[in-house]
Short mmCIF file of C-alpha atoms in Angstrom, two decimals:
data_model
loop_
_atom_site.label_atom_id
_atom_site.label_comp_id
_atom_site.label_asym_id
_atom_site.label_seq_id
_atom_site.Cartn_x
_atom_site.Cartn_y
_atom_site.Cartn_z
CA MET Y 1276 -34.57 61.69 13.62
CA HIS Y 1277 -32.57 64.04 11.39
CA VAL Y 1278 -30.34 65.03 14.31
CA ARG Y 1279 -29.56 61.35 15.06
CA GLU Y 1280 -28.66 60.74 11.41
CA THR Y 1281 -26.31 63.74 11.42
CA VAL Y 1282 -24.55 62.50 14.57
CA LEU Y 1283 -24.15 59.02 13.14
CA HIS Y 1284 -22.70 60.40 9.93
CA SER Y 1285 -20.18 62.56 11.79
CA ASN Y 1286 -18.94 59.49 13.71
CA MET Y 1287 -18.45 57.48 10.53
CA LYS Y 1288 -15.55 59.60 9.31
CA SER Y 1289 -13.39 58.53 6.43
CA LYS Y 1290 -10.34 56.47 7.40
CA LYS Y 1291 -7.13 55.57 5.64
CA ILE Y 1292 -6.56 51.83 5.27
CA GLY Y 1293 -3.33 50.18 4.14
CA ILE Y 1294 -3.28 46.71 2.56
CA ILE Y 1295 0.06 44.92 2.30
CA GLY Y 1296 0.25 42.29 -0.46
CA GLY Y 1297 -1.12 42.23 -4.01
CA GLY Y 1298 -2.35 38.64 -4.12
CA ALA Y 1299 -5.86 37.19 -4.00
CA ALA Y 1300 -6.40 37.92 -0.28
CA GLY Y 1301 -4.99 41.45 -0.52
CA PHE Y 1302 -7.16 42.36 -3.50
CA PHE Y 1303 -10.30 40.93 -1.92
CA ALA Y 1304 -9.57 42.68 1.38
CA ALA Y 1305 -9.19 46.02 -0.44
CA LEU Y 1306 -12.46 45.52 -2.33
CA SER Y 1307 -14.25 44.46 0.85
CA VAL Y 1308 -13.13 47.61 2.68
CA LYS Y 1309 -14.62 49.74 -0.12
CA GLU Y 1310 -17.81 47.67 -0.15
CA HIS Y 1311 -18.36 48.01 3.60
CA HIS Y 1312 -16.85 51.49 4.02
CA PRO Y 1313 -17.21 53.37 0.71
CA ASP Y 1314 -15.75 56.61 2.11
CA HIS Y 1315 -12.50 55.06 3.34
CA GLU Y 1316 -9.29 55.71 1.43
CA VAL Y 1317 -7.69 52.35 0.55
CA ILE Y 1318 -4.11 51.90 -0.67
CA LEU Y 1319 -2.75 48.49 -1.62
CA PHE Y 1320 1.03 48.01 -1.56
CA GLU Y 1321 2.83 45.29 -3.54
CA LYS Y 1322 6.62 44.97 -3.28
CA THR Y 1323 7.06 43.48 -6.78
CA SER Y 1324 6.04 44.88 -10.17
CA LYS Y 1325 3.17 42.39 -10.60
CA VAL Y 1326 -0.08 41.62 -8.81
CA LEU Y 1327 -2.08 38.39 -8.58
CA SER Y 1328 0.86 36.31 -9.85
CA LYS Y 1329 -0.36 33.15 -8.08
CA VAL Y 1330 -3.83 33.61 -9.57
CA LYS Y 1331 -2.17 33.85 -12.99
CA VAL Y 1332 -0.41 30.46 -12.83
CA SER Y 1333 -2.83 28.45 -10.69
CA GLY Y 1334 -4.64 25.50 -12.20
CA GLY Y 1335 -2.24 25.42 -15.14
CA GLY Y 1336 -3.13 29.01 -16.01
CA ARG Y 1337 -6.87 28.40 -15.74
CA CYS Y 1338 -7.30 29.49 -12.08
CA ASN Y 1339 -9.09 26.98 -9.89
CA LEU Y 1340 -10.80 29.77 -7.94
CA THR Y 1341 -12.95 27.67 -5.57
CA HIS Y 1342 -14.68 24.32 -5.05
CA ASP Y 1343 -18.35 23.48 -5.43
CA CYS Y 1344 -18.59 22.23 -1.81
CA SER Y 1345 -21.40 24.32 -0.30
CA ASP Y 1346 -21.71 22.53 3.07
CA ILE Y 1347 -19.59 24.48 5.55
CA ALA Y 1348 -18.77 21.56 7.85
CA THR Y 1349 -17.53 19.54 4.85
CA LEU Y 1350 -15.68 22.58 3.52
CA CYS Y 1351 -13.76 22.90 6.80
CA GLU Y 1352 -12.49 19.31 6.42
CA ALA Y 1353 -10.39 20.43 3.44
CA TYR Y 1354 -8.14 22.51 5.73
CA PRO Y 1355 -5.54 20.47 7.66
CA ARG Y 1356 -4.46 23.74 9.31
CA GLY Y 1357 -7.57 25.72 10.15
CA GLY Y 1358 -10.32 23.11 10.06
CA LYS Y 1359 -13.39 23.83 12.18
CA LYS Y 1360 -11.89 27.11 13.39
CA LEU Y 1361 -12.75 28.56 9.97
CA LYS Y 1362 -16.51 28.01 10.34
CA SER Y 1363 -17.25 31.58 11.41
CA LEU Y 1364 -15.28 32.83 8.40
CA PHE Y 1365 -17.18 30.65 5.94
CA TYR Y 1366 -20.57 31.56 7.44
CA GLN Y 1367 -19.79 35.15 6.40
CA PHE Y 1368 -18.39 34.37 2.95
CA ASN Y 1369 -18.25 30.87 1.44
CA THR Y 1370 -17.96 29.10 -1.91
CA THR Y 1371 -21.50 30.05 -2.93
CA ASP Y 1372 -20.71 33.70 -2.23
CA THR Y 1373 -17.49 33.50 -4.25
CA ILE Y 1374 -19.32 32.15 -7.30
CA ALA Y 1375 -22.06 34.79 -6.96
CA TRP Y 1376 -19.46 37.57 -6.55
CA PHE Y 1377 -17.59 36.74 -9.75
CA GLU Y 1378 -20.66 35.85 -11.83
CA SER Y 1379 -22.40 39.11 -10.86
CA ARG Y 1380 -19.37 40.87 -12.31
CA GLY Y 1381 -19.54 39.04 -15.63
CA VAL Y 1382 -17.24 36.04 -15.01
CA ALA Y 1383 -19.13 32.84 -15.85
CA ILE Y 1384 -17.97 29.87 -13.73
CA LYS Y 1385 -18.06 26.15 -14.52
CA THR Y 1386 -17.71 23.06 -12.31
CA GLU Y 1387 -15.55 20.10 -13.31
CA LYS Y 1388 -16.41 16.53 -12.31
CA ASP Y 1389 -14.06 16.57 -9.31
CA GLY Y 1390 -15.76 19.68 -7.90
CA ARG Y 1391 -13.06 22.17 -8.92
CA MET Y 1392 -14.40 25.43 -10.31
CA PHE Y 1393 -12.87 27.50 -13.12
CA PRO Y 1394 -13.88 30.47 -15.25
CA ILE Y 1395 -15.64 29.20 -18.39
CA SER Y 1396 -12.96 30.96 -20.42
CA ASP Y 1397 -10.35 28.56 -18.94
CA GLN Y 1398 -8.16 31.66 -18.58
CA SER Y 1399 -6.94 32.94 -15.21
CA GLN Y 1400 -6.78 36.37 -16.88
CA SER Y 1401 -10.61 36.50 -16.64
CA ILE Y 1402 -10.31 36.47 -12.84
CA ILE Y 1403 -7.42 38.97 -12.84
CA ASP Y 1404 -9.25 41.38 -15.17
CA CYS Y 1405 -12.37 41.20 -13.01
CA LEU Y 1406 -10.46 42.02 -9.81
CA VAL Y 1407 -8.40 44.81 -11.40
CA THR Y 1408 -11.51 46.37 -12.98
CA GLU Y 1409 -13.31 46.31 -9.63
CA MET Y 1410 -10.30 47.97 -7.94
CA THR Y 1411 -10.40 50.74 -10.55
CA CYS Y 1412 -14.18 51.21 -10.21
CA LEU Y 1413 -13.96 51.47 -6.42
CA LYS Y 1414 -10.94 53.79 -6.62
CA VAL Y 1415 -8.53 51.62 -4.66
CA ALA Y 1416 -5.02 53.02 -5.08
CA LEU Y 1417 -2.43 50.45 -6.16
CA ARG Y 1418 1.25 51.02 -5.41
CA LEU Y 1419 3.66 48.60 -7.10
CA GLY Y 1420 7.33 48.27 -6.16
CA HIS Y 1421 6.63 49.39 -2.59
CA SER Y 1422 8.67 47.28 -0.20
CA ILE Y 1423 7.90 47.86 3.48
CA THR Y 1424 10.98 48.07 5.69
CA LYS Y 1425 9.23 48.69 9.00
CA MET Y 1426 5.79 49.04 10.54
CA GLU Y 1427 5.02 50.31 14.00
CA GLN Y 1428 1.99 51.27 16.00
CA GLU Y 1429 1.67 54.89 17.12
CA GLY Y 1430 -1.30 55.12 19.47
CA GLN Y 1431 -4.24 53.69 17.51
CA HIS Y 1432 -2.56 54.33 14.17
CA TRP Y 1433 0.03 52.44 12.12
CA LYS Y 1434 3.10 53.91 10.49
CA LEU Y 1435 4.49 52.13 7.42
CA GLU Y 1436 8.03 52.84 6.26
CA PHE Y 1437 9.14 52.02 2.70
CA ALA Y 1438 12.48 51.33 1.05
CA ASP Y 1439 12.06 53.93 -1.72
CA ALA Y 1440 9.15 56.10 -0.66
CA GLU Y 1441 8.03 58.36 2.18
CA SER Y 1442 6.46 56.75 5.25
CA GLN Y 1443 2.68 56.90 5.64
CA ASN Y 1444 0.24 56.66 8.54
CA PHE Y 1445 -2.92 54.52 8.50
CA ASP Y 1446 -5.95 54.04 10.72
CA ALA Y 1447 -5.80 50.28 10.09
CA VAL Y 1448 -3.60 47.84 8.20
CA ILE Y 1449 -4.46 44.48 6.63
CA ILE Y 1450 -1.51 42.12 6.08
CA ALA Y 1451 -1.96 39.74 3.14
CA THR Y 1452 1.64 39.02 2.17
CA GLY Y 1453 1.17 35.28 1.57
CA GLY Y 1454 3.26 32.40 2.84
CA SER Y 1455 7.03 32.31 3.08
CA PRO Y 1456 9.17 29.20 2.55
CA LYS Y 1457 11.51 30.33 5.35
CA LEU Y 1458 10.91 31.43 8.94
CA LYS Y 1459 13.06 34.51 8.26
CA GLY Y 1460 10.30 35.77 5.96
CA PHE Y 1461 8.10 36.25 9.03
CA ASP Y 1462 10.70 38.09 11.14
CA TRP Y 1463 8.97 41.45 10.68
CA LEU Y 1464 5.74 39.98 12.12
CA SER Y 1465 7.62 38.38 15.02
CA ARG Y 1466 9.00 41.82 15.83
CA LEU Y 1467 5.42 43.09 16.15
CA GLY Y 1468 4.90 40.49 18.87
CA HIS Y 1469 3.08 37.75 16.93
CA SER Y 1470 3.98 34.07 17.31
CA ILE Y 1471 4.90 32.30 14.06
CA VAL Y 1472 4.31 28.61 13.37
CA PRO Y 1473 7.45 27.62 11.37
CA PRO Y 1474 6.64 27.24 7.66
CA ILE Y 1475 7.12 23.95 5.83
CA PRO Y 1476 5.91 22.79 2.38
CA SER Y 1477 2.37 21.45 2.26
CA LEU Y 1478 1.38 20.43 -1.28
CA PHE Y 1479 4.12 18.25 -2.75
CA THR Y 1480 4.59 15.04 -4.71
CA PHE Y 1481 6.38 11.89 -3.56
CA ASN Y 1482 9.81 10.90 -4.88
CA MET Y 1483 10.47 7.18 -5.20
CA PRO Y 1484 14.02 6.87 -6.57
CA ASN Y 1485 14.25 3.11 -5.99
CA GLU Y 1486 10.78 2.03 -7.11
CA PRO Y 1487 10.40 0.42 -10.57
CA ILE Y 1488 6.79 1.68 -10.85
CA LYS Y 1489 8.29 4.95 -12.19
CA GLU Y 1490 8.63 3.12 -15.52
CA LEU Y 1491 4.82 3.49 -15.84
CA MET Y 1492 5.12 7.31 -15.90
CA GLY Y 1493 2.11 9.12 -17.31
CA LEU Y 1494 -0.29 6.44 -16.13
CA VAL Y 1495 -3.37 7.58 -14.16
CA VAL Y 1496 -5.54 5.55 -11.78
CA GLU Y 1497 -8.83 7.36 -11.34
CA ASN Y 1498 -9.74 6.26 -7.81
CA ALA Y 1499 -6.97 4.98 -5.57
CA ARG Y 1500 -6.71 5.00 -1.79
CA VAL Y 1501 -3.42 6.12 -0.25
CA LYS Y 1502 -2.37 5.42 3.33
CA ILE Y 1503 0.81 6.73 4.94
CA LYS Y 1504 2.10 3.88 7.07
CA ASP Y 1505 2.31 4.39 10.84
CA THR Y 1506 -0.04 7.39 10.67
CA LYS Y 1507 -3.80 7.94 10.57
CA ILE Y 1508 -3.52 9.67 7.20
CA GLN Y 1509 -5.65 8.12 4.44
CA THR Y 1510 -6.79 9.82 1.25
CA GLN Y 1511 -8.68 8.91 -1.88
CA GLY Y 1512 -8.68 10.22 -5.43
CA SER Y 1513 -6.88 10.22 -8.74
CA LEU Y 1514 -3.23 9.09 -8.68
CA LEU Y 1515 -0.60 9.88 -11.31
CA ILE Y 1516 2.62 7.94 -11.77
CA THR Y 1517 5.50 10.21 -12.74
CA HIS Y 1518 9.13 9.75 -13.78
CA TRP Y 1519 10.16 10.62 -10.19
CA GLY Y 1520 7.41 8.82 -8.25
CA MET Y 1521 3.76 9.68 -7.64
CA SER Y 1522 1.52 12.74 -7.87
CA GLY Y 1523 -2.15 13.55 -8.43
CA PRO Y 1524 -4.89 14.63 -5.98
CA ALA Y 1525 -4.66 11.53 -3.74
CA ILE Y 1526 -0.93 12.12 -3.18
CA LEU Y 1527 -1.20 15.91 -2.82
CA LYS Y 1528 -3.95 15.48 -0.22
CA ALA Y 1529 -1.78 13.03 1.73
CA SER Y 1530 1.13 15.50 1.60
CA SER Y 1531 -1.10 18.27 2.91
CA PHE Y 1532 -2.53 16.32 5.85
CA GLY Y 1533 0.88 14.82 6.62
CA ALA Y 1534 2.93 18.00 6.10
CA ARG Y 1535 4.35 18.31 9.63
CA GLU Y 1536 4.73 14.60 10.28
CA LEU Y 1537 6.45 13.95 6.95
CA SER Y 1538 8.79 16.90 7.50
CA GLU Y 1539 9.80 15.41 10.86
CA ARG Y 1540 10.60 12.15 9.05
CA ASP Y 1541 12.74 14.06 6.55
CA TYR Y 1542 10.41 12.79 3.80
CA ASN Y 1543 11.44 9.15 4.24
CA PHE Y 1544 8.38 6.98 4.78
CA GLU Y 1545 6.29 4.17 3.34
CA ILE Y 1546 2.90 4.41 1.67
CA GLN Y 1547 0.31 1.75 1.04
CA ILE Y 1548 -1.90 1.91 -2.03
CA ASN Y 1549 -5.26 0.31 -2.59
CA TRP Y 1550 -5.62 0.24 -6.37
CA VAL Y 1551 -9.18 -1.12 -6.56
CA ASP Y 1552 -11.18 0.76 -3.89
CA GLN Y 1553 -12.07 -2.54 -2.21
CA THR Y 1554 -11.05 -3.04 1.42
CA ASN Y 1555 -12.19 -6.65 1.94
CA THR Y 1556 -9.30 -8.84 0.72
CA GLU Y 1557 -11.28 -12.03 1.32
CA LEU Y 1558 -14.06 -10.79 -0.96
CA LEU Y 1559 -11.43 -9.75 -3.51
CA PHE Y 1560 -9.88 -13.23 -3.36
CA GLU Y 1561 -13.31 -14.75 -4.07
CA GLN Y 1562 -13.82 -12.33 -7.00
CA LEU Y 1563 -10.50 -13.43 -8.51
CA GLN Y 1564 -11.46 -17.11 -8.19
CA GLU Y 1565 -14.85 -16.45 -9.74
CA PHE Y 1566 -13.26 -14.50 -12.60
CA SER Y 1567 -10.89 -17.41 -13.16
CA GLN Y 1568 -13.84 -19.79 -13.55
CA GLN Y 1569 -15.55 -17.43 -15.99
CA HIS Y 1570 -12.43 -16.98 -18.17
CA PRO Y 1571 -10.38 -20.15 -17.61
CA GLN Y 1572 -8.61 -20.19 -20.97
CA LYS Y 1573 -7.93 -16.46 -21.24
CA GLY Y 1574 -4.43 -15.11 -20.63
CA ILE Y 1575 -4.26 -13.35 -17.26
CA GLY Y 1576 -2.16 -10.55 -18.76
CA ASN Y 1577 -4.75 -9.78 -21.45
CA GLN Y 1578 -7.98 -10.37 -19.53
CA LYS Y 1579 -8.10 -8.00 -16.55
CA ALA Y 1580 -10.30 -8.72 -13.56
CA PHE Y 1581 -10.53 -5.02 -12.65
CA PRO Y 1582 -10.72 -1.77 -14.65
CA LEU Y 1583 -7.06 -0.84 -14.12
CA PRO Y 1584 -4.74 0.47 -16.85
CA ASN Y 1585 -3.21 -2.48 -18.76
CA ARG Y 1586 0.36 -1.55 -17.92
CA LEU Y 1587 -0.42 -1.34 -14.20
CA TRP Y 1588 -2.29 -4.68 -14.23
CA ASN Y 1589 0.71 -6.39 -15.82
CA PHE Y 1590 3.13 -4.60 -13.47
CA LEU Y 1591 1.18 -5.89 -10.44
CA LEU Y 1592 1.07 -9.42 -11.85
CA GLU Y 1593 4.86 -9.37 -12.22
CA LYS Y 1594 5.21 -7.96 -8.70
CA ALA Y 1595 3.16 -10.92 -7.44
CA ALA Y 1596 5.44 -13.24 -9.49
CA ILE Y 1597 2.54 -14.30 -11.75
CA PRO Y 1598 3.73 -14.79 -15.36
CA THR Y 1599 1.56 -12.58 -17.59
CA ASP Y 1600 1.34 -15.26 -20.29
CA ARG Y 1601 -0.34 -17.77 -17.96
CA LYS Y 1602 -4.02 -18.67 -18.35
CA TRP Y 1603 -6.43 -17.85 -15.55
CA ILE Y 1604 -7.08 -21.54 -14.89
CA GLU Y 1605 -3.37 -22.07 -14.23
CA ILE Y 1606 -3.22 -19.63 -11.30
CA GLY Y 1607 -3.61 -21.27 -7.89
CA LYS Y 1608 -5.31 -20.03 -4.72
CA LYS Y 1609 -2.03 -19.01 -3.10
CA LYS Y 1610 -1.24 -16.61 -5.95
CA PHE Y 1611 -4.79 -15.24 -5.91
CA ARG Y 1612 -4.42 -14.42 -2.20
CA GLN Y 1613 -1.11 -12.74 -2.94
CA LEU Y 1614 -2.65 -10.71 -5.76
CA ALA Y 1615 -5.66 -9.72 -3.61
CA ALA Y 1616 -3.28 -8.43 -0.90
CA LEU Y 1617 -1.22 -6.55 -3.50
CA LEU Y 1618 -4.26 -4.88 -5.05
CA THR Y 1619 -5.37 -3.54 -1.66
CA GLN Y 1620 -2.08 -3.09 0.27
CA ASP Y 1621 0.63 -2.37 -2.28
CA SER Y 1622 3.66 -0.76 -0.57
CA TYR Y 1623 6.15 1.83 -1.85
CA GLN Y 1624 9.09 3.57 -0.23
CA VAL Y 1625 9.18 7.35 -0.47
CA ALA Y 1626 12.52 9.15 -0.23
CA GLY Y 1627 12.06 12.87 -0.76
CA LYS Y 1628 9.54 15.28 -2.24
CA THR Y 1629 9.11 17.55 -5.25
CA THR Y 1630 7.37 20.90 -4.92
CA PHE Y 1631 6.11 22.68 -8.02
CA LYS Y 1632 6.44 26.44 -7.88
CA GLU Y 1633 2.98 27.04 -9.31
CA GLU Y 1634 1.27 24.94 -6.66
CA PHE Y 1635 3.58 25.99 -3.84
CA VAL Y 1636 1.71 26.14 -0.56
CA THR Y 1637 3.19 26.35 2.91
CA CYS Y 1638 1.69 25.40 6.19
CA GLY Y 1639 2.76 27.71 8.98
CA GLY Y 1640 2.49 31.45 9.50
CA VAL Y 1641 0.87 33.66 12.13
CA ASP Y 1642 -0.50 31.48 14.94
CA LEU Y 1643 -4.29 31.19 14.67
CA SER Y 1644 -4.72 31.47 18.44
CA GLU Y 1645 -3.61 35.10 18.12
CA ILE Y 1646 -6.24 36.04 15.52
CA ASP Y 1647 -9.98 36.57 15.99
CA LEU Y 1648 -11.19 34.37 13.14
CA LYS Y 1649 -14.58 36.11 13.01
CA THR Y 1650 -13.00 39.44 12.09
CA MET Y 1651 -9.41 38.43 11.14
CA GLN Y 1652 -8.19 41.07 13.61
CA SER Y 1653 -5.07 40.56 15.68
CA LYS Y 1654 -5.81 39.75 19.31
CA LYS Y 1655 -2.51 41.37 20.27
CA LEU Y 1656 -2.57 44.64 18.33
CA SER Y 1657 -5.47 46.95 17.58
CA ASN Y 1658 -6.40 47.90 14.01
CA LEU Y 1659 -4.24 45.14 12.54
CA TYR Y 1660 -5.83 42.43 10.41
CA PHE Y 1661 -4.62 39.37 8.48
CA ALA Y 1662 -5.83 37.50 5.38
CA GLY Y 1663 -4.59 34.64 3.20
CA GLU Y 1664 -1.59 32.35 3.56
CA VAL Y 1665 0.32 34.64 5.91
CA ILE Y 1666 -1.64 32.91 8.70
CA ASP Y 1667 -1.36 29.23 9.61
CA VAL Y 1668 -4.16 28.08 7.30
CA ASP Y 1669 -3.72 25.88 4.24
CA ALA Y 1670 -5.79 23.40 2.34
CA ILE Y 1671 -5.74 20.37 0.11
CA THR Y 1672 -5.73 20.91 -3.65
CA GLY Y 1673 -9.03 21.78 -5.36
CA GLY Y 1674 -9.61 25.52 -5.06
CA TYR Y 1675 -9.75 25.57 -1.25
CA ASN Y 1676 -6.66 27.74 -0.72
CA PHE Y 1677 -8.13 30.49 -2.89
CA GLN Y 1678 -11.44 30.16 -1.05
CA ALA Y 1679 -9.65 30.83 2.25
CA ALA Y 1680 -8.09 33.91 0.62
CA TRP Y 1681 -11.45 35.26 -0.62
CA SER Y 1682 -13.18 34.55 2.71
CA GLY Y 1683 -10.35 35.93 4.85
CA GLY Y 1684 -9.99 39.03 2.70
CA TYR Y 1685 -13.72 39.67 2.76
CA CYS Y 1686 -13.97 39.40 6.55
CA ALA Y 1687 -10.81 41.42 7.20
CA GLY Y 1688 -12.19 44.17 4.95
CA LYS Y 1689 -15.19 44.65 7.21
CA LEU Y 1690 -12.67 46.09 9.72
CA GLY Y 1691 -14.22 44.48 12.76
#
């Protein structure tokens, strides 16, 4: 028995592991290596002078670190690129594990009504401090300002060359460099022999330069349905009217699911909005007639039939050519049918997009068919792993992109 233990120990020699990228996925990969292989030497390289910069600004500086969705099949539906392929990843480390990981290290987490999860402090710094402290405790070496100029495989090892430092050899390398807005940003990975799905923006808002609804900027509708015409894309959620067009979760979700299709259309398309979460226009028509009988002498502009913001209700009445000073009794069936159609199938022309830097997400990256998504190891090159947005995985808004980073980093750090 003692002999066997000695043999096993001699085979489990310490290895040197390089992590490229100081974001959420890179940090979690480094910590996972030390958790699963305590004797390994781990060095994390970041080309800039700062780490976890996306964590810092996400969620308006509060860090929406995950979502409270604990069902893995449902969780996979939040990833337009990735989807069911991510199941094996989430079975190893999912939202429940993320919450437990941070809370066991002293970061209390809260859930908001839409399922997004934040540190109770409402400060992204709580997440950053936790990760940095853990790196220090586990003796992960952090090298800032280290830009990699070249990496090549030498036998089973990897050689990393730097702009302003000596080259180093590693037993394995985990790439967690994040997304790039341009294909050129992936050239170094193409040179290694990996196929790259061209990157395009994923989470963006809709510009509507010629739509008068922009005058209602700042107005929020809590539960709208959005459909992109001539596609199968339909989303539901809160919608915000802005001075350039529309934003909010319902719009951002539509942009995520439609990323490739909308790019091909050069961001010129039409959307249909259902303002009242009611799909049966005939039933809606009957509700309007009934409301008219209940409030015959009330002004239609002052007495709303549905819980919509006042300014939006009046805007829709004007769009249906119904004078807002008319009484309910004075509105005929034809106008009610028109209003019912408008409430459920209101159309707007989109011409362009706006991407916020802090919520910038790309779809595209290393082709998923070339990665073993159980281990995050390259199928083309030995001892090379990937984690985070550098691969062709992205999600809708709500903490899901960070969850993919935690899960991918954790699995990559197991090193097979």
